[in-house]
Amino acid sequence: MAEQWIYLDGQFVTKENAKVSVFDHGFLYGDGIFEGIRIYNGNIFKCKEHLDRLYDSAKSIMLNIPLTYEEMQDALVETLRRNELRDGYIRLVVSRGAGNLGLDPNRCPKASVVIIVEQLAIYSEEAYRTGLKTVSVSTRRNIPDALNPKIKSLNYLNNILVKIQSNLAGAGEAIMMNAQGYVTEGSGDNIFIIKNGVITTPPCYLGALDGITRQAIIEICHKQGYTLKEEPFTMHDVYVADEVFLTGTAAEVIAVREVDGRVIGEGHAGPITLKLLEQFRSIVDQDGLKVW
Ligand code: PMP
């Protein structure tokens, strides 16, 4: 990419000039929301689903996005065109905007909108075959009646603490449980387990983001005739699964080969996981909004 153009409150600025106020409550308090989106071969994958989730998150935290849905979609398209990006990652951030040092969002007259697009450093193709080493962590997922994990908020400290624990354990990703000990998700991905051909993912009410990739996989499972359940399960079920995989915009569908020292299945990506990855990759440049 030659010059990277960043969308900042209606203007396109260079990376060096892309600056927000130190009084922005996104910076001071993590008060804001975001989306991570992919563009594949000129197609913004599941654009509508991402924008719907963004506007739902905004409504939930009473954040007034200063752009209409259509204006936001246009801003996304324009940012991609400016950067001549056909394949890559889109980070869309809406922060509460600049206020005073107090918590009160009423003191922040205007939310700030930032769109950053760039190429994506993704897992190697080999990692998709070998799978990830993961650990479960002691840090519990935010309880939904404190900060609901369905809100894709800028407050990611829960996830960051989990990532620190997983780094310390030398693992590639972590598995988070909720306060009751039910599996919820990874630090930045949803989780699925497969046992005797039955695919199960935790219901989001247990404390998980309603991932767009998760939904895409659920749809693929239904279309392909797999038995798919959204049911609570525990770490025991993960340990004894035939296959385990994680889903997310950046990770797509990636197998887990080890959890807390237990080898999953054959210790590499299993056949259903690889099939789902293949089916997922066959729709990513079809389903969404065409830019190029
Ligand atoms: N859970 C969390 C906590 C996430 O941050 C993400 C996004 N990286 C996901 C799940 C996956 O969601 P999506 O498929 O929409 O990227």
Short mmCIF file of C-alpha atoms and ligand atoms in Angstrom, two decimals:
data_model
loop_
_atom_site.label_atom_id
_atom_site.label_comp_id
_atom_site.label_asym_id
_atom_site.label_seq_id
_atom_site.Cartn_x
_atom_site.Cartn_y
_atom_site.Cartn_z
CA MET A 1 0.00 0.00 0.00
CA ALA A 2 1.45 3.41 -0.92
CA GLU A 3 0.02 6.08 1.41
CA GLN A 4 -2.38 4.76 4.04
CA TRP A 5 -5.46 6.99 4.22
CA ILE A 6 -7.44 6.94 7.44
CA TYR A 7 -11.04 8.08 7.68
CA LEU A 8 -11.31 10.39 10.68
CA ASP A 9 -14.60 12.19 11.30
CA GLY A 10 -15.41 12.79 7.67
CA GLN A 11 -11.85 13.58 6.51
CA PHE A 12 -9.18 11.41 4.96
CA VAL A 13 -5.87 11.91 6.72
CA THR A 14 -2.48 10.23 6.59
CA LYS A 15 -1.42 7.83 9.31
CA GLU A 16 0.80 10.52 10.89
CA ASN A 17 -2.12 12.94 11.02
CA ALA A 18 -4.67 10.43 12.28
CA LYS A 19 -4.91 11.69 15.85
CA VAL A 20 -7.73 11.90 18.36
CA SER A 21 -7.97 13.96 21.53
CA VAL A 22 -6.52 12.71 24.82
CA PHE A 23 -9.88 13.79 26.24
CA ASP A 24 -11.70 11.26 24.06
CA HIS A 25 -13.57 8.92 26.37
CA GLY A 26 -12.60 6.02 24.13
CA PHE A 27 -9.05 6.69 25.30
CA LEU A 28 -9.85 7.67 28.87
CA TYR A 29 -12.42 4.98 29.64
CA GLY A 30 -12.72 2.50 26.77
CA ASP A 31 -16.07 4.17 26.10
CA GLY A 32 -16.94 3.28 22.54
CA ILE A 33 -17.50 0.41 20.15
CA PHE A 34 -15.79 -1.16 17.16
CA GLU A 35 -16.02 -3.67 14.35
CA GLY A 36 -13.38 -5.81 12.68
CA ILE A 37 -14.39 -6.59 9.09
CA ARG A 38 -12.71 -8.35 6.14
CA ILE A 39 -12.70 -7.50 2.48
CA TYR A 40 -12.11 -10.48 0.20
CA ASN A 41 -11.49 -9.92 -3.48
CA GLY A 42 -13.33 -6.61 -3.42
CA ASN A 43 -16.26 -7.89 -1.35
CA ILE A 44 -16.91 -6.61 2.19
CA PHE A 45 -17.85 -9.92 3.76
CA LYS A 46 -21.16 -9.74 5.65
CA CYS A 47 -21.10 -5.94 5.58
CA LYS A 48 -24.71 -5.64 6.68
CA GLU A 49 -24.23 -8.00 9.62
CA HIS A 50 -21.20 -6.01 10.83
CA LEU A 51 -22.99 -2.67 10.51
CA ASP A 52 -26.08 -4.07 12.23
CA ARG A 53 -23.92 -5.25 15.12
CA LEU A 54 -22.19 -1.85 15.28
CA TYR A 55 -25.49 0.03 15.45
CA ASP A 56 -26.87 -2.48 17.99
CA SER A 57 -23.79 -2.03 20.19
CA ALA A 58 -24.22 1.76 19.89
CA LYS A 59 -27.88 1.55 20.88
CA SER A 60 -27.09 -0.63 23.85
CA ILE A 61 -24.56 1.85 25.27
CA MET A 62 -26.62 4.89 24.18
CA LEU A 63 -23.94 6.12 21.82
CA ASN A 64 -25.19 8.36 19.07
CA ILE A 65 -23.29 7.49 15.86
CA PRO A 66 -23.05 10.74 13.88
CA LEU A 67 -23.50 8.92 10.56
CA THR A 68 -26.58 7.22 9.19
CA TYR A 69 -26.27 3.57 8.26
CA GLU A 70 -25.97 4.53 4.56
CA GLU A 71 -23.36 7.21 5.30
CA MET A 72 -21.34 4.70 7.31
CA GLN A 73 -21.50 2.19 4.47
CA ASP A 74 -20.38 4.90 2.02
CA ALA A 75 -17.51 5.89 4.33
CA LEU A 76 -16.35 2.25 4.43
CA VAL A 77 -16.46 1.93 0.65
CA GLU A 78 -14.73 5.26 0.12
CA THR A 79 -11.93 4.34 2.57
CA LEU A 80 -11.33 1.07 0.74
CA ARG A 81 -11.30 2.83 -2.63
CA ARG A 82 -8.89 5.53 -1.43
CA ASN A 83 -6.53 2.83 -0.23
CA GLU A 84 -7.10 0.64 -3.29
CA LEU A 85 -7.63 -2.34 -1.01
CA ARG A 86 -9.22 -5.48 -2.45
CA ASP A 87 -8.17 -7.90 0.28
CA GLY A 88 -7.59 -6.93 3.87
CA TYR A 89 -8.91 -5.90 7.20
CA ILE A 90 -11.18 -3.01 8.14
CA ARG A 91 -11.24 -1.55 11.64
CA LEU A 92 -14.22 0.66 12.33
CA VAL A 93 -14.19 2.52 15.63
CA VAL A 94 -16.79 4.81 17.14
CA SER A 95 -15.69 6.40 20.39
CA ARG A 96 -17.79 8.55 22.69
CA GLY A 97 -15.67 11.54 21.64
CA ALA A 98 -13.90 14.25 23.61
CA GLY A 99 -15.35 15.27 26.96
CA ASN A 100 -13.93 16.28 30.31
CA LEU A 101 -12.12 14.06 32.80
CA GLY A 102 -15.37 12.96 34.41
CA LEU A 103 -17.14 9.76 33.39
CA ASP A 104 -20.31 11.41 32.22
CA PRO A 105 -20.94 10.73 28.51
CA ASN A 106 -23.32 13.70 28.45
CA ARG A 107 -20.15 15.82 28.51
CA CYS A 108 -19.05 14.35 25.17
CA PRO A 109 -20.98 16.31 22.54
CA LYS A 110 -19.92 14.31 19.48
CA ALA A 111 -18.84 10.74 18.90
CA SER A 112 -15.74 10.20 16.78
CA VAL A 113 -15.65 7.80 13.81
CA VAL A 114 -12.42 6.24 12.61
CA ILE A 115 -11.95 3.75 9.76
CA ILE A 116 -8.59 2.09 9.23
CA VAL A 117 -8.04 -0.38 6.41
CA GLU A 118 -4.92 -2.39 5.85
CA GLN A 119 -3.44 -5.66 4.78
CA LEU A 120 -3.84 -8.44 7.26
CA ALA A 121 -1.20 -10.61 8.89
CA ILE A 122 -3.03 -13.91 9.11
CA TYR A 123 -2.17 -17.41 10.29
CA SER A 124 -0.04 -19.42 7.87
CA GLU A 125 -1.78 -22.09 5.80
CA GLU A 126 0.23 -24.59 7.85
CA ALA A 127 -1.36 -23.33 11.08
CA TYR A 128 -4.79 -24.16 9.61
CA ARG A 129 -3.64 -27.77 9.20
CA THR A 130 -1.67 -28.18 12.42
CA GLY A 131 -4.09 -26.27 14.65
CA LEU A 132 -3.45 -24.13 17.70
CA LYS A 133 -2.23 -24.97 21.15
CA THR A 134 -4.65 -23.43 23.65
CA VAL A 135 -5.18 -23.22 27.38
CA SER A 136 -8.15 -22.45 29.57
CA VAL A 137 -7.62 -19.46 31.83
CA SER A 138 -8.67 -18.51 35.35
CA THR A 139 -9.93 -15.08 34.23
CA ARG A 140 -13.69 -15.36 33.75
CA ARG A 141 -15.67 -13.76 30.93
CA ASN A 142 -17.42 -10.52 31.87
CA ILE A 143 -20.83 -11.40 33.19
CA PRO A 144 -23.58 -10.22 30.81
CA ASP A 145 -25.26 -8.09 33.47
CA ALA A 146 -22.01 -6.18 34.09
CA LEU A 147 -20.64 -5.51 30.60
CA ASN A 148 -22.46 -7.70 28.11
CA PRO A 149 -19.99 -9.51 25.83
CA LYS A 150 -22.53 -9.10 23.02
CA ILE A 151 -21.56 -5.43 22.94
CA LYS A 152 -18.42 -5.09 20.83
CA SER A 153 -17.11 -2.35 23.07
CA LEU A 154 -13.69 -0.71 23.21
CA ASN A 155 -13.36 -2.09 26.71
CA TYR A 156 -11.31 -5.20 25.93
CA LEU A 157 -9.43 -5.46 29.20
CA ASN A 158 -11.17 -8.72 30.05
CA ASN A 159 -9.89 -10.20 26.78
CA ILE A 160 -6.43 -8.66 27.21
CA LEU A 161 -6.02 -10.22 30.67
CA VAL A 162 -6.92 -13.53 29.08
CA LYS A 163 -4.40 -12.99 26.30
CA ILE A 164 -1.69 -12.26 28.89
CA GLN A 165 -2.47 -15.54 30.64
CA SER A 166 -2.38 -17.42 27.38
CA ASN A 167 0.95 -15.81 26.40
CA LEU A 168 2.43 -16.77 29.77
CA ALA A 169 1.32 -20.35 29.16
CA GLY A 170 2.98 -20.35 25.72
CA ALA A 171 -0.35 -20.91 23.99
CA GLY A 172 -1.70 -19.40 20.78
CA GLU A 173 -5.19 -18.75 22.13
CA ALA A 174 -7.10 -19.09 25.38
CA ILE A 175 -10.47 -20.52 26.26
CA MET A 176 -12.57 -18.47 28.65
CA MET A 177 -15.26 -19.79 30.93
CA ASN A 178 -18.01 -17.80 32.58
CA ALA A 179 -18.46 -17.52 36.33
CA GLN A 180 -20.42 -20.82 36.36
CA GLY A 181 -17.62 -22.72 34.62
CA TYR A 182 -19.30 -22.98 31.23
CA VAL A 183 -17.12 -22.42 28.19
CA THR A 184 -17.84 -19.08 26.49
CA GLU A 185 -15.28 -18.16 23.83
CA GLY A 186 -11.64 -17.41 23.11
CA SER A 187 -9.96 -14.04 23.77
CA GLY A 188 -10.99 -12.90 20.30
CA ASP A 189 -12.84 -15.82 18.72
CA ASN A 190 -15.89 -18.03 19.19
CA ILE A 191 -15.50 -21.72 19.94
CA PHE A 192 -17.06 -24.89 18.52
CA ILE A 193 -16.58 -28.50 19.54
CA ILE A 194 -17.43 -31.63 17.54
CA LYS A 195 -18.24 -35.00 19.09
CA ASN A 196 -19.55 -37.99 17.11
CA GLY A 197 -20.43 -35.69 14.22
CA VAL A 198 -22.45 -33.26 16.37
CA ILE A 199 -21.19 -29.67 16.29
CA THR A 200 -21.83 -27.56 19.40
CA THR A 201 -21.16 -23.90 20.19
CA PRO A 202 -22.05 -22.10 23.43
CA PRO A 203 -25.17 -19.91 23.34
CA CYS A 204 -24.15 -16.25 23.45
CA TYR A 205 -26.16 -15.60 26.61
CA LEU A 206 -23.48 -17.49 28.53
CA GLY A 207 -21.12 -14.62 27.73
CA ALA A 208 -19.87 -14.51 24.16
CA LEU A 209 -19.84 -12.12 21.28
CA ASP A 210 -22.38 -13.09 18.63
CA GLY A 211 -19.61 -13.53 16.08
CA ILE A 212 -20.35 -12.93 12.42
CA THR A 213 -18.08 -15.85 11.51
CA ARG A 214 -19.87 -17.96 14.14
CA GLN A 215 -23.21 -17.18 12.47
CA ALA A 216 -21.76 -17.91 9.02
CA ILE A 217 -20.57 -21.32 10.26
CA ILE A 218 -23.95 -22.05 11.83
CA GLU A 219 -25.60 -21.27 8.46
CA ILE A 220 -23.09 -23.48 6.61
CA CYS A 221 -23.73 -26.33 9.08
CA HIS A 222 -27.48 -26.07 8.50
CA LYS A 223 -27.06 -25.97 4.72
CA GLN A 224 -24.66 -28.91 4.71
CA GLY A 225 -26.92 -30.98 6.94
CA TYR A 226 -24.62 -31.14 9.99
CA THR A 227 -26.24 -31.40 13.40
CA LEU A 228 -25.55 -28.06 15.06
CA LYS A 229 -26.43 -27.28 18.65
CA GLU A 230 -26.15 -24.09 20.66
CA GLU A 231 -25.80 -25.58 24.11
CA PRO A 232 -23.74 -24.97 27.24
CA PHE A 233 -20.71 -27.21 27.74
CA THR A 234 -17.74 -27.44 30.09
CA MET A 235 -13.98 -27.88 29.69
CA HIS A 236 -14.47 -31.64 30.06
CA ASP A 237 -16.48 -31.64 26.82
CA VAL A 238 -13.69 -29.68 25.13
CA TYR A 239 -11.02 -32.15 26.32
CA VAL A 240 -12.89 -35.18 25.00
CA ALA A 241 -14.09 -33.60 21.73
CA ASP A 242 -13.10 -35.19 18.42
CA GLU A 243 -12.45 -31.73 16.98
CA VAL A 244 -12.34 -28.20 18.36
CA PHE A 245 -12.14 -25.04 16.30
CA LEU A 246 -12.27 -21.29 16.73
CA THR A 247 -13.96 -18.74 14.48
CA GLY A 248 -13.36 -15.05 13.94
CA THR A 249 -12.99 -12.44 11.25
CA ALA A 250 -9.19 -12.58 11.33
CA ALA A 251 -8.81 -16.28 12.19
CA GLU A 252 -11.64 -17.53 9.93
CA VAL A 253 -12.01 -21.19 11.01
CA ILE A 254 -8.94 -22.51 12.78
CA ALA A 255 -8.50 -25.87 14.46
CA VAL A 256 -7.35 -26.40 18.03
CA ARG A 257 -4.90 -29.28 18.44
CA GLU A 258 -4.28 -29.08 22.17
CA VAL A 259 -6.16 -27.80 25.21
CA ASP A 260 -4.54 -27.72 28.68
CA GLY A 261 -2.13 -30.47 27.61
CA ARG A 262 -4.92 -32.72 26.25
CA VAL A 263 -4.46 -33.64 22.60
CA ILE A 264 -7.65 -33.06 20.61
CA GLY A 265 -8.53 -35.84 18.18
CA GLU A 266 -5.49 -36.75 16.11
CA GLY A 267 -3.57 -33.64 17.22
CA HIS A 268 -4.14 -31.70 14.04
CA ALA A 269 -7.07 -30.14 12.16
CA GLY A 270 -9.87 -32.68 11.82
CA PRO A 271 -11.89 -33.44 8.68
CA ILE A 272 -15.07 -31.54 9.59
CA THR A 273 -13.11 -28.43 10.62
CA LEU A 274 -11.22 -28.45 7.31
CA LYS A 275 -14.44 -28.96 5.36
CA LEU A 276 -16.09 -26.04 7.17
CA LEU A 277 -13.02 -23.85 6.48
CA GLU A 278 -13.23 -24.75 2.81
CA GLN A 279 -16.96 -24.01 2.67
CA PHE A 280 -16.46 -20.76 4.56
CA ARG A 281 -13.75 -19.65 2.13
CA SER A 282 -16.01 -20.42 -0.80
CA ILE A 283 -18.55 -17.75 0.31
CA VAL A 284 -16.32 -14.93 1.59
CA ASP A 285 -16.09 -13.09 -1.71
CA GLN A 286 -19.78 -13.69 -2.52
CA ASP A 287 -21.77 -12.81 0.55
CA GLY A 288 -21.60 -9.10 1.35
CA LEU A 289 -21.12 -5.75 -0.34
CA LYS A 290 -19.12 -5.53 -3.57
CA VAL A 291 -16.71 -2.59 -3.64
CA TRP A 292 -14.61 -3.44 -6.68
N1 PMP B 1 -15.30 -13.04 20.36
C1 PMP B 1 -14.59 -11.92 20.61
C2 PMP B 1 -14.35 -11.53 22.01
C3 PMP B 1 -14.10 -11.16 19.53
O1 PMP B 1 -13.39 -10.04 19.78
C4 PMP B 1 -14.36 -11.58 18.22
C5 PMP B 1 -13.87 -10.75 17.06
N2 PMP B 1 -12.49 -10.77 16.91
C6 PMP B 1 -15.07 -12.76 18.01
C7 PMP B 1 -15.56 -13.45 19.11
C8 PMP B 1 -15.38 -13.25 16.64
O2 PMP B 1 -16.34 -12.43 16.04
P1 PMP B 1 -16.41 -12.21 14.47
O3 PMP B 1 -16.59 -13.54 13.85
O4 PMP B 1 -17.56 -11.31 14.26
O5 PMP B 1 -15.10 -11.60 14.07
#
